[in-house]
């Protein structure tokens, strides 16, 4: 039986601006701070280290309820460019069902001819396909770190099941949107080799997106505690292996080299080499 997760503590907050300059694109837009998906390896937790010190990642969400009002002003005033939604949270995490902040901001951006790059782990995103259908300046993709539902539940406890994410990106492709699949971070010894990796690349071949990205697991702010706890319940023998891969420079270089080789081999076997973009 799957244990029900307690809902997050939700705060409604007002922010000063919503369209921020970004290294990933021209701008990023985060209608939420904190993410109920609570991925144990999440790199975004640094963004709330001052506003939510000592609160468990995944247990709180700030809904920036003035985001739709701000974006109306900022989108009109700023140069129309490429916007990533979202960079430090998931724009379609469960609270979005109630607040519709991502949906409302997206509608404004498209009206002002901004290009949008949408990435999610939530099947809720398909609710907004009526907005993006017919837009050539939209890219939509889902993140997959594994196709195994039990593994995903452990490492990404609040996100949609992998099969639901896959269905959503297939739907996006069917309505003519440019699509991608983000395989990352690949979980060492779980989905970065053997059956786990083959299943992921078989899925990419089945979805047939315009391109797919691959990333390795990176050591980032505050993630070790939740990552090692999840690993301990999956297979405690992996804890020292992960520690070495993340924090020992030589082991990490070796791991990276081997991973690149494995990915290239599996992608090549499926005729996917031309669609692959490595992030490391
Ligand atoms: S969905 Fe993204 S932002 Fe949300 S917890 Fe997972 S990795 Fe972090």
PDB file of C-alpha atoms and ligand atoms in Angstrom:
ATOM      1  CA  UNK A   1       0.000   0.000   0.000  1.00  0.00           C
ATOM      2  CA  UNK A   2       1.342   3.457  -0.875  1.00  0.00           C
ATOM      3  CA  UNK A   3       1.549   5.796   2.076  1.00  0.00           C
ATOM      4  CA  UNK A   4      -0.255   9.105   1.611  1.00  0.00           C
ATOM      5  CA  UNK A   5       2.166  12.088   1.780  1.00  0.00           C
ATOM      6  CA  UNK A   6       1.155  14.979   4.000  1.00  0.00           C
ATOM      7  CA  UNK A   7       0.362  18.106   1.977  1.00  0.00           C
ATOM      8  CA  UNK A   8       2.856  20.992   2.002  1.00  0.00           C
ATOM      9  CA  UNK A   9       2.596  24.138   4.089  1.00  0.00           C
ATOM     10  CA  UNK A  10       1.426  26.683   1.540  1.00  0.00           C
ATOM     11  CA  UNK A  11       2.026  30.404   1.955  1.00  0.00           C
ATOM     12  CA  UNK A  12       0.616  33.001  -0.372  1.00  0.00           C
ATOM     13  CA  UNK A  13       3.298  35.620  -0.941  1.00  0.00           C
ATOM     14  CA  UNK A  14       3.762  38.723  -3.075  1.00  0.00           C
ATOM     15  CA  UNK A  15       7.059  39.276  -4.883  1.00  0.00           C
ATOM     16  CA  UNK A  16       8.604  42.400  -6.388  1.00  0.00           C
ATOM     17  CA  UNK A  17       9.224  41.004  -9.872  1.00  0.00           C
ATOM     18  CA  UNK A  18       8.627  37.720 -11.668  1.00  0.00           C
ATOM     19  CA  UNK A  19      10.596  37.710 -14.924  1.00  0.00           C
ATOM     20  CA  UNK A  20      14.226  37.300 -13.865  1.00  0.00           C
ATOM     21  CA  UNK A  21      17.382  37.301 -15.976  1.00  0.00           C
ATOM     22  CA  UNK A  22      18.733  33.782 -16.328  1.00  0.00           C
ATOM     23  CA  UNK A  23      21.836  31.918 -17.447  1.00  0.00           C
ATOM     24  CA  UNK A  24      19.570  29.236 -18.909  1.00  0.00           C
ATOM     25  CA  UNK A  25      17.754  31.570 -21.309  1.00  0.00           C
ATOM     26  CA  UNK A  26      16.908  35.272 -21.447  1.00  0.00           C
ATOM     27  CA  UNK A  27      14.609  34.959 -18.463  1.00  0.00           C
ATOM     28  CA  UNK A  28      13.240  32.471 -15.992  1.00  0.00           C
ATOM     29  CA  UNK A  29       9.853  32.571 -14.371  1.00  0.00           C
ATOM     30  CA  UNK A  30       9.043  30.815 -11.100  1.00  0.00           C
ATOM     31  CA  UNK A  31       5.436  31.267  -9.948  1.00  0.00           C
ATOM     32  CA  UNK A  32       6.280  29.119  -6.914  1.00  0.00           C
ATOM     33  CA  UNK A  33       9.187  28.882  -4.488  1.00  0.00           C
ATOM     34  CA  UNK A  34       9.652  25.449  -2.983  1.00  0.00           C
ATOM     35  CA  UNK A  35       8.429  22.345  -4.726  1.00  0.00           C
ATOM     36  CA  UNK A  36       6.004  19.762  -3.478  1.00  0.00           C
ATOM     37  CA  UNK A  37       7.551  17.137  -5.731  1.00  0.00           C
ATOM     38  CA  UNK A  38      10.327  16.947  -3.142  1.00  0.00           C
ATOM     39  CA  UNK A  39      12.917  15.182  -5.315  1.00  0.00           C
ATOM     40  CA  UNK A  40      15.633  13.956  -2.985  1.00  0.00           C
ATOM     41  CA  UNK A  41      18.441  15.091  -5.299  1.00  0.00           C
ATOM     42  CA  UNK A  42      16.848  18.471  -6.087  1.00  0.00           C
ATOM     43  CA  UNK A  43      19.353  21.214  -6.923  1.00  0.00           C
ATOM     44  CA  UNK A  44      16.801  24.005  -6.415  1.00  0.00           C
ATOM     45  CA  UNK A  45      16.684  23.957  -2.627  1.00  0.00           C
ATOM     46  CA  UNK A  46      19.425  26.584  -2.425  1.00  0.00           C
ATOM     47  CA  UNK A  47      16.837  29.108  -3.634  1.00  0.00           C
ATOM     48  CA  UNK A  48      14.881  28.913  -0.371  1.00  0.00           C
ATOM     49  CA  UNK A  49      17.779  28.513   2.062  1.00  0.00           C
ATOM     50  CA  UNK A  50      17.132  31.945   3.575  1.00  0.00           C
ATOM     51  CA  UNK A  51      13.333  32.134   3.311  1.00  0.00           C
ATOM     52  CA  UNK A  52      12.784  28.612   4.668  1.00  0.00           C
ATOM     53  CA  UNK A  53      15.821  27.697   6.772  1.00  0.00           C
ATOM     54  CA  UNK A  54      15.543  24.285   8.440  1.00  0.00           C
ATOM     55  CA  UNK A  55      12.342  23.363   6.617  1.00  0.00           C
ATOM     56  CA  UNK A  56      12.377  20.053   4.813  1.00  0.00           C
ATOM     57  CA  UNK A  57      12.551  20.392   1.038  1.00  0.00           C
ATOM     58  CA  UNK A  58       9.206  19.336  -0.438  1.00  0.00           C
ATOM     59  CA  UNK A  59       7.257  20.242   2.707  1.00  0.00           C
ATOM     60  CA  UNK A  60       6.548  23.891   1.845  1.00  0.00           C
ATOM     61  CA  UNK A  61       5.465  25.942  -1.145  1.00  0.00           C
ATOM     62  CA  UNK A  62       5.236  29.689  -1.544  1.00  0.00           C
ATOM     63  CA  UNK A  63       2.600  30.601  -4.114  1.00  0.00           C
ATOM     64  CA  UNK A  64       3.553  33.938  -5.645  1.00  0.00           C
ATOM     65  CA  UNK A  65      -0.004  35.027  -6.097  1.00  0.00           C
ATOM     66  CA  UNK A  66       0.799  38.373  -7.672  1.00  0.00           C
ATOM     67  CA  UNK A  67       2.762  36.685 -10.495  1.00  0.00           C
ATOM     68  CA  UNK A  68      -0.017  37.016 -13.118  1.00  0.00           C
ATOM     69  CA  UNK A  69      -0.443  40.714 -12.322  1.00  0.00           C
ATOM     70  CA  UNK A  70       3.330  41.333 -12.459  1.00  0.00           C
ATOM     71  CA  UNK A  71       3.848  39.471 -15.693  1.00  0.00           C
ATOM     72  CA  UNK A  72       1.268  41.618 -17.456  1.00  0.00           C
ATOM     73  CA  UNK A  73       3.414  44.669 -16.700  1.00  0.00           C
ATOM     74  CA  UNK A  74       6.849  43.088 -17.136  1.00  0.00           C
ATOM     75  CA  UNK A  75       6.100  41.232 -20.371  1.00  0.00           C
ATOM     76  CA  UNK A  76       4.905  44.452 -21.968  1.00  0.00           C
ATOM     77  CA  UNK A  77       7.906  46.452 -20.735  1.00  0.00           C
ATOM     78  CA  UNK A  78      10.779  44.016 -21.357  1.00  0.00           C
ATOM     79  CA  UNK A  79      12.290  42.792 -24.606  1.00  0.00           C
ATOM     80  CA  UNK A  80      10.493  39.628 -25.723  1.00  0.00           C
ATOM     81  CA  UNK A  81      12.958  36.748 -25.317  1.00  0.00           C
ATOM     82  CA  UNK A  82      13.146  33.121 -24.268  1.00  0.00           C
ATOM     83  CA  UNK A  83      11.694  32.202 -20.874  1.00  0.00           C
ATOM     84  CA  UNK A  84      12.326  29.044 -18.864  1.00  0.00           C
ATOM     85  CA  UNK A  85       9.372  27.861 -16.771  1.00  0.00           C
ATOM     86  CA  UNK A  86      10.465  26.992 -14.130  1.00  0.00           C
ATOM     87  CA  UNK A  87      14.061  26.990 -12.967  1.00  0.00           C
ATOM     88  CA  UNK A  88      13.822  26.468  -9.180  1.00  0.00           C
ATOM     89  CA  UNK A  89      10.443  24.775  -8.799  1.00  0.00           C
ATOM     90  CA  UNK A  90       8.007  22.818 -10.950  1.00  0.00           C
ATOM     91  CA  UNK A  91       5.393  25.086 -12.506  1.00  0.00           C
ATOM     92  CA  UNK A  92       2.818  22.283 -12.533  1.00  0.00           C
ATOM     93  CA  UNK A  93       3.329  20.968  -9.029  1.00  0.00           C
ATOM     94  CA  UNK A  94       0.030  20.054  -7.325  1.00  0.00           C
ATOM     95  CA  UNK A  95      -0.714  23.570  -5.974  1.00  0.00           C
ATOM     96  CA  UNK A  96      -0.940  24.811  -9.554  1.00  0.00           C
ATOM     97  CA  UNK A  97      -4.254  23.005  -9.874  1.00  0.00           C
ATOM     98  CA  UNK A  98      -5.685  25.467  -7.384  1.00  0.00           C
ATOM     99  CA  UNK A  99      -3.761  28.666  -8.164  1.00  0.00           C
ATOM    100  CA  UNK A 100      -3.290  28.469 -11.961  1.00  0.00           C
ATOM    101  CA  UNK A 101      -0.322  30.858 -11.674  1.00  0.00           C
ATOM    102  CA  UNK A 102       1.765  29.081 -14.302  1.00  0.00           C
ATOM    103  CA  UNK A 103      -1.176  28.906 -16.674  1.00  0.00           C
ATOM    104  CA  UNK A 104      -1.990  32.587 -16.321  1.00  0.00           C
ATOM    105  CA  UNK A 105       1.656  33.683 -16.738  1.00  0.00           C
ATOM    106  CA  UNK A 106       2.103  31.415 -19.745  1.00  0.00           C
ATOM    107  CA  UNK A 107      -0.941  32.917 -21.451  1.00  0.00           C
ATOM    108  CA  UNK A 108       0.471  36.426 -21.011  1.00  0.00           C
ATOM    109  CA  UNK A 109       3.939  35.484 -22.297  1.00  0.00           C
ATOM    110  CA  UNK A 110       2.508  33.882 -25.418  1.00  0.00           C
ATOM    111  CA  UNK A 111       0.282  36.887 -26.035  1.00  0.00           C
ATOM    112  CA  UNK A 112       3.418  39.069 -25.961  1.00  0.00           C
ATOM    113  CA  UNK A 113       5.304  36.718 -28.357  1.00  0.00           C
ATOM    114  CA  UNK A 114       7.864  35.436 -25.858  1.00  0.00           C
ATOM    115  CA  UNK A 115       9.385  31.996 -26.557  1.00  0.00           C
ATOM    116  CA  UNK A 116       8.878  29.526 -23.743  1.00  0.00           C
ATOM    117  CA  UNK A 117      10.807  26.481 -22.608  1.00  0.00           C
ATOM    118  CA  UNK A 118       8.598  24.309 -20.415  1.00  0.00           C
ATOM    119  CA  UNK A 119       9.940  21.445 -18.335  1.00  0.00           C
ATOM    120  CA  UNK A 120       8.022  19.429 -15.788  1.00  0.00           C
ATOM    121  CA  UNK A 121       7.545  16.189 -13.908  1.00  0.00           C
ATOM    122  CA  UNK A 122       3.806  16.695 -13.695  1.00  0.00           C
ATOM    123  CA  UNK A 123       0.965  15.366 -15.827  1.00  0.00           C
ATOM    124  CA  UNK A 124      -1.016  18.467 -14.851  1.00  0.00           C
ATOM    125  CA  UNK A 125       0.831  20.320 -17.627  1.00  0.00           C
ATOM    126  CA  UNK A 126      -1.510  18.830 -20.222  1.00  0.00           C
ATOM    127  CA  UNK A 127      -4.291  20.994 -18.803  1.00  0.00           C
ATOM    128  CA  UNK A 128      -2.549  23.917 -20.498  1.00  0.00           C
ATOM    129  CA  UNK A 129      -2.037  22.384 -23.924  1.00  0.00           C
ATOM    130  CA  UNK A 130      -4.950  24.456 -25.193  1.00  0.00           C
ATOM    131  CA  UNK A 131      -2.703  27.505 -24.652  1.00  0.00           C
ATOM    132  CA  UNK A 132       0.405  26.195 -26.381  1.00  0.00           C
ATOM    133  CA  UNK A 133      -1.145  24.334 -29.299  1.00  0.00           C
ATOM    134  CA  UNK A 134      -0.224  26.039 -32.572  1.00  0.00           C
ATOM    135  CA  UNK A 135       2.689  28.004 -31.057  1.00  0.00           C
ATOM    136  CA  UNK A 136       5.984  27.462 -32.866  1.00  0.00           C
ATOM    137  CA  UNK A 137       7.854  29.308 -30.112  1.00  0.00           C
ATOM    138  CA  UNK A 138       7.125  26.693 -27.429  1.00  0.00           C
ATOM    139  CA  UNK A 139       9.280  23.768 -26.364  1.00  0.00           C
ATOM    140  CA  UNK A 140       7.799  21.277 -23.949  1.00  0.00           C
ATOM    141  CA  UNK A 141       9.567  18.447 -22.183  1.00  0.00           C
ATOM    142  CA  UNK A 142       9.415  16.103 -19.237  1.00  0.00           C
ATOM    143  CA  UNK A 143      12.117  14.921 -16.897  1.00  0.00           C
ATOM    144  CA  UNK A 144      12.699  11.214 -16.439  1.00  0.00           C
ATOM    145  CA  UNK A 145      15.287   9.743 -14.120  1.00  0.00           C
ATOM    146  CA  UNK A 146      13.876   6.211 -14.250  1.00  0.00           C
ATOM    147  CA  UNK A 147      10.834   4.513 -15.726  1.00  0.00           C
ATOM    148  CA  UNK A 148      10.367   2.320 -12.647  1.00  0.00           C
ATOM    149  CA  UNK A 149       7.407   3.673 -10.629  1.00  0.00           C
ATOM    150  CA  UNK A 150       8.723   2.416  -7.269  1.00  0.00           C
ATOM    151  CA  UNK A 151      12.118   4.042  -7.772  1.00  0.00           C
ATOM    152  CA  UNK A 152      10.499   7.297  -8.923  1.00  0.00           C
ATOM    153  CA  UNK A 153       8.251   7.327  -5.839  1.00  0.00           C
ATOM    154  CA  UNK A 154      11.270   6.994  -3.595  1.00  0.00           C
ATOM    155  CA  UNK A 155      13.450   9.608  -5.289  1.00  0.00           C
ATOM    156  CA  UNK A 156      10.730  11.996  -6.572  1.00  0.00           C
ATOM    157  CA  UNK A 157       7.902  11.335  -4.101  1.00  0.00           C
ATOM    158  CA  UNK A 158       5.480  14.086  -5.130  1.00  0.00           C
ATOM    159  CA  UNK A 159       5.922  13.988  -8.912  1.00  0.00           C
ATOM    160  CA  UNK A 160       3.693  12.224 -11.428  1.00  0.00           C
ATOM    161  CA  UNK A 161       4.496   8.599 -12.197  1.00  0.00           C
ATOM    162  CA  UNK A 162       6.947   8.153 -15.074  1.00  0.00           C
ATOM    163  CA  UNK A 163       4.275   6.580 -17.314  1.00  0.00           C
ATOM    164  CA  UNK A 164       2.065   9.667 -16.886  1.00  0.00           C
ATOM    165  CA  UNK A 165       4.932  12.004 -17.770  1.00  0.00           C
ATOM    166  CA  UNK A 166       5.643   9.939 -20.867  1.00  0.00           C
ATOM    167  CA  UNK A 167       2.008  10.133 -21.911  1.00  0.00           C
ATOM    168  CA  UNK A 168       2.037  13.919 -21.556  1.00  0.00           C
ATOM    169  CA  UNK A 169       5.078  14.449 -23.738  1.00  0.00           C
ATOM    170  CA  UNK A 170       3.614  12.119 -26.364  1.00  0.00           C
ATOM    171  CA  UNK A 171       0.443  14.245 -26.318  1.00  0.00           C
ATOM    172  CA  UNK A 172       2.503  17.411 -26.723  1.00  0.00           C
ATOM    173  CA  UNK A 173       4.181  15.911 -29.744  1.00  0.00           C
ATOM    174  CA  UNK A 174       0.822  14.940 -31.215  1.00  0.00           C
ATOM    175  CA  UNK A 175      -0.407  18.530 -31.053  1.00  0.00           C
ATOM    176  CA  UNK A 176       2.658  19.664 -32.970  1.00  0.00           C
ATOM    177  CA  UNK A 177       4.738  21.129 -30.151  1.00  0.00           C
ATOM    178  CA  UNK A 178       8.532  20.862 -30.274  1.00  0.00           C
ATOM    179  CA  UNK A 179       9.332  18.335 -27.558  1.00  0.00           C
ATOM    180  CA  UNK A 180      12.260  17.052 -25.556  1.00  0.00           C
ATOM    181  CA  UNK A 181      12.916  14.497 -22.831  1.00  0.00           C
ATOM    182  CA  UNK A 182      15.361  15.350 -20.074  1.00  0.00           C
ATOM    183  CA  UNK A 183      17.064  12.241 -18.697  1.00  0.00           C
ATOM    184  CA  UNK A 184      18.537  13.525 -15.546  1.00  0.00           C
ATOM    185  CA  UNK A 185      19.978  13.186 -13.206  1.00  0.00           C
ATOM    186  CA  UNK A 186      20.627   9.563 -14.127  1.00  0.00           C
ATOM    187  CA  UNK A 187      20.775   7.632 -10.870  1.00  0.00           C
ATOM    188  CA  UNK A 188      24.137   5.891 -10.509  1.00  0.00           C
ATOM    189  CA  UNK A 189      23.849   2.081 -10.435  1.00  0.00           C
ATOM    190  CA  UNK A 190      20.058   2.355 -10.841  1.00  0.00           C
ATOM    191  CA  UNK A 191      19.263   4.057 -14.127  1.00  0.00           C
ATOM    192  CA  UNK A 192      22.679   4.955 -15.513  1.00  0.00           C
ATOM    193  CA  UNK A 193      23.495   1.451 -16.783  1.00  0.00           C
ATOM    194  CA  UNK A 194      22.044  -1.968 -17.593  1.00  0.00           C
ATOM    195  CA  UNK A 195      18.286  -2.445 -17.739  1.00  0.00           C
ATOM    196  CA  UNK A 196      17.593   0.920 -16.102  1.00  0.00           C
ATOM    197  CA  UNK A 197      19.428   2.848 -18.804  1.00  0.00           C
ATOM    198  CA  UNK A 198      18.104   0.681 -21.623  1.00  0.00           C
ATOM    199  CA  UNK A 199      14.525   1.259 -20.463  1.00  0.00           C
ATOM    200  CA  UNK A 200      15.076   5.006 -20.469  1.00  0.00           C
ATOM    201  CA  UNK A 201      16.516   5.030 -23.975  1.00  0.00           C
ATOM    202  CA  UNK A 202      13.791   2.695 -25.231  1.00  0.00           C
ATOM    203  CA  UNK A 203      11.328   5.237 -23.883  1.00  0.00           C
ATOM    204  CA  UNK A 204      13.065   8.083 -25.692  1.00  0.00           C
ATOM    205  CA  UNK A 205      12.935   6.064 -28.904  1.00  0.00           C
ATOM    206  CA  UNK A 206       9.219   5.430 -28.368  1.00  0.00           C
ATOM    207  CA  UNK A 207       8.403   9.068 -27.600  1.00  0.00           C
ATOM    208  CA  UNK A 208      10.615  10.229 -30.481  1.00  0.00           C
ATOM    209  CA  UNK A 209      11.036  13.804 -29.235  1.00  0.00           C
ATOM    210  CA  UNK A 210      12.863  16.448 -31.263  1.00  0.00           C
ATOM    211  CA  UNK A 211      15.835  15.991 -28.943  1.00  0.00           C
ATOM    212  CA  UNK A 212      16.762  14.617 -25.544  1.00  0.00           C
ATOM    213  CA  UNK A 213      19.150  15.822 -22.869  1.00  0.00           C
ATOM    214  CA  UNK A 214      21.181  13.696 -20.487  1.00  0.00           C
ATOM    215  CA  UNK A 215      22.660  14.780 -17.183  1.00  0.00           C
ATOM    216  CA  UNK A 216      24.611  13.054 -14.462  1.00  0.00           C
ATOM    217  CA  UNK A 217      24.015  13.435 -10.757  1.00  0.00           C
ATOM    218  CA  UNK A 218      25.793  16.511  -9.424  1.00  0.00           C
ATOM    219  CA  UNK A 219      26.769  17.370  -5.855  1.00  0.00           C
ATOM    220  CA  UNK A 220      24.668  20.392  -4.941  1.00  0.00           C
ATOM    221  CA  UNK A 221      23.664  22.396  -1.922  1.00  0.00           C
ATOM    222  CA  UNK A 222      21.932  20.417   0.831  1.00  0.00           C
ATOM    223  CA  UNK A 223      20.995  17.328  -1.158  1.00  0.00           C
ATOM    224  CA  UNK A 224      23.157  14.666   0.510  1.00  0.00           C
ATOM    225  CA  UNK A 225      20.921  14.127   3.556  1.00  0.00           C
ATOM    226  CA  UNK A 226      17.745  13.350   1.624  1.00  0.00           C
ATOM    227  CA  UNK A 227      19.586  11.508  -1.145  1.00  0.00           C
ATOM    228  CA  UNK A 228      21.444   9.215   1.240  1.00  0.00           C
ATOM    229  CA  UNK A 229      18.247   8.532   3.213  1.00  0.00           C
ATOM    230  CA  UNK A 230      16.431   7.446   0.038  1.00  0.00           C
ATOM    231  CA  UNK A 231      19.412   5.367  -1.006  1.00  0.00           C
ATOM    232  CA  UNK A 232      19.547   3.669   2.382  1.00  0.00           C
ATOM    233  CA  UNK A 233      16.008   2.467   1.980  1.00  0.00           C
ATOM    234  CA  UNK A 234      16.641   1.384  -1.623  1.00  0.00           C
ATOM    235  CA  UNK A 235      19.990  -0.331  -1.120  1.00  0.00           C
ATOM    236  CA  UNK A 236      22.266   0.861   1.672  1.00  0.00           C
ATOM    237  CA  UNK A 237      25.275  -0.598  -0.144  1.00  0.00           C
ATOM    238  CA  UNK A 238      24.943   2.216  -2.657  1.00  0.00           C
ATOM    239  CA  UNK A 239      25.520   4.996  -0.118  1.00  0.00           C
ATOM    240  CA  UNK A 240      29.346   4.785  -0.151  1.00  0.00           C
ATOM    241  CA  UNK A 241      29.300   4.368  -3.935  1.00  0.00           C
ATOM    242  CA  UNK A 242      27.301   7.568  -4.370  1.00  0.00           C
ATOM    243  CA  UNK A 243      29.483   9.419  -1.900  1.00  0.00           C
ATOM    244  CA  UNK A 244      32.556   8.475  -3.866  1.00  0.00           C
ATOM    245  CA  UNK A 245      30.986   9.315  -7.219  1.00  0.00           C
ATOM    246  CA  UNK A 246      29.838  12.721  -5.988  1.00  0.00           C
ATOM    247  CA  UNK A 247      32.695  13.895  -3.800  1.00  0.00           C
ATOM    248  CA  UNK A 248      35.877  12.144  -4.919  1.00  0.00           C
ATOM    249  CA  UNK A 249      37.301  14.058  -7.878  1.00  0.00           C
ATOM    250  CA  UNK A 250      39.117  11.133  -9.468  1.00  0.00           C
ATOM    251  CA  UNK A 251      36.224   8.718  -9.063  1.00  0.00           C
ATOM    252  CA  UNK A 252      33.893  11.350 -10.493  1.00  0.00           C
ATOM    253  CA  UNK A 253      36.036  11.899 -13.585  1.00  0.00           C
ATOM    254  CA  UNK A 254      36.209   8.158 -14.158  1.00  0.00           C
ATOM    255  CA  UNK A 255      32.457   7.810 -13.678  1.00  0.00           C
ATOM    256  CA  UNK A 256      31.781  10.628 -16.129  1.00  0.00           C
ATOM    257  CA  UNK A 257      33.984   9.136 -18.798  1.00  0.00           C
ATOM    258  CA  UNK A 258      32.331   5.721 -18.498  1.00  0.00           C
ATOM    259  CA  UNK A 259      28.848   7.215 -18.449  1.00  0.00           C
ATOM    260  CA  UNK A 260      29.467   9.175 -21.639  1.00  0.00           C
ATOM    261  CA  UNK A 261      30.636   5.982 -23.288  1.00  0.00           C
ATOM    262  CA  UNK A 262      27.616   3.955 -22.142  1.00  0.00           C
ATOM    263  CA  UNK A 263      25.109   6.600 -23.177  1.00  0.00           C
ATOM    264  CA  UNK A 264      26.680   7.053 -26.590  1.00  0.00           C
ATOM    265  CA  UNK A 265      26.556   3.278 -27.140  1.00  0.00           C
ATOM    266  CA  UNK A 266      22.911   2.889 -26.108  1.00  0.00           C
ATOM    267  CA  UNK A 267      21.806   5.985 -28.047  1.00  0.00           C
ATOM    268  CA  UNK A 268      23.713   4.859 -31.130  1.00  0.00           C
ATOM    269  CA  UNK A 269      22.080   1.406 -31.058  1.00  0.00           C
ATOM    270  CA  UNK A 270      18.674   3.073 -31.237  1.00  0.00           C
ATOM    271  CA  UNK A 271      19.576   5.610 -33.917  1.00  0.00           C
ATOM    272  CA  UNK A 272      19.272   8.426 -31.345  1.00  0.00           C
ATOM    273  CA  UNK A 273      22.817   9.799 -31.396  1.00  0.00           C
ATOM    274  CA  UNK A 274      21.831  12.829 -33.501  1.00  0.00           C
ATOM    275  CA  UNK A 275      19.118  13.809 -31.015  1.00  0.00           C
ATOM    276  CA  UNK A 276      21.263  13.596 -27.902  1.00  0.00           C
ATOM    277  CA  UNK A 277      22.604  16.583 -25.960  1.00  0.00           C
ATOM    278  CA  UNK A 278      24.899  15.834 -23.042  1.00  0.00           C
ATOM    279  CA  UNK A 279      24.789  18.309 -20.157  1.00  0.00           C
ATOM    280  CA  UNK A 280      28.107  17.237 -18.696  1.00  0.00           C
TER     281      UNK A 280
HETATM  282  S1  LIG B   1      10.468  18.774  -9.693  1.00  0.00           S
HETATM  283 FE1  LIG B   1      12.349  19.909 -10.030  1.00  0.00          FE
HETATM  284  S2  LIG B   1      12.221  21.677  -8.667  1.00  0.00           S
HETATM  285 FE2  LIG B   1      10.688  20.195  -8.001  1.00  0.00          FE
HETATM  286  S3  LIG B   1      11.720  19.042  -6.387  1.00  0.00           S
HETATM  287 FE3  LIG B   1      11.959  17.922  -8.315  1.00  0.00          FE
HETATM  288  S4  LIG B   1      13.931  18.587  -9.143  1.00  0.00           S
HETATM  289 FE4  LIG B   1      13.304  20.075  -7.572  1.00  0.00          FE
END
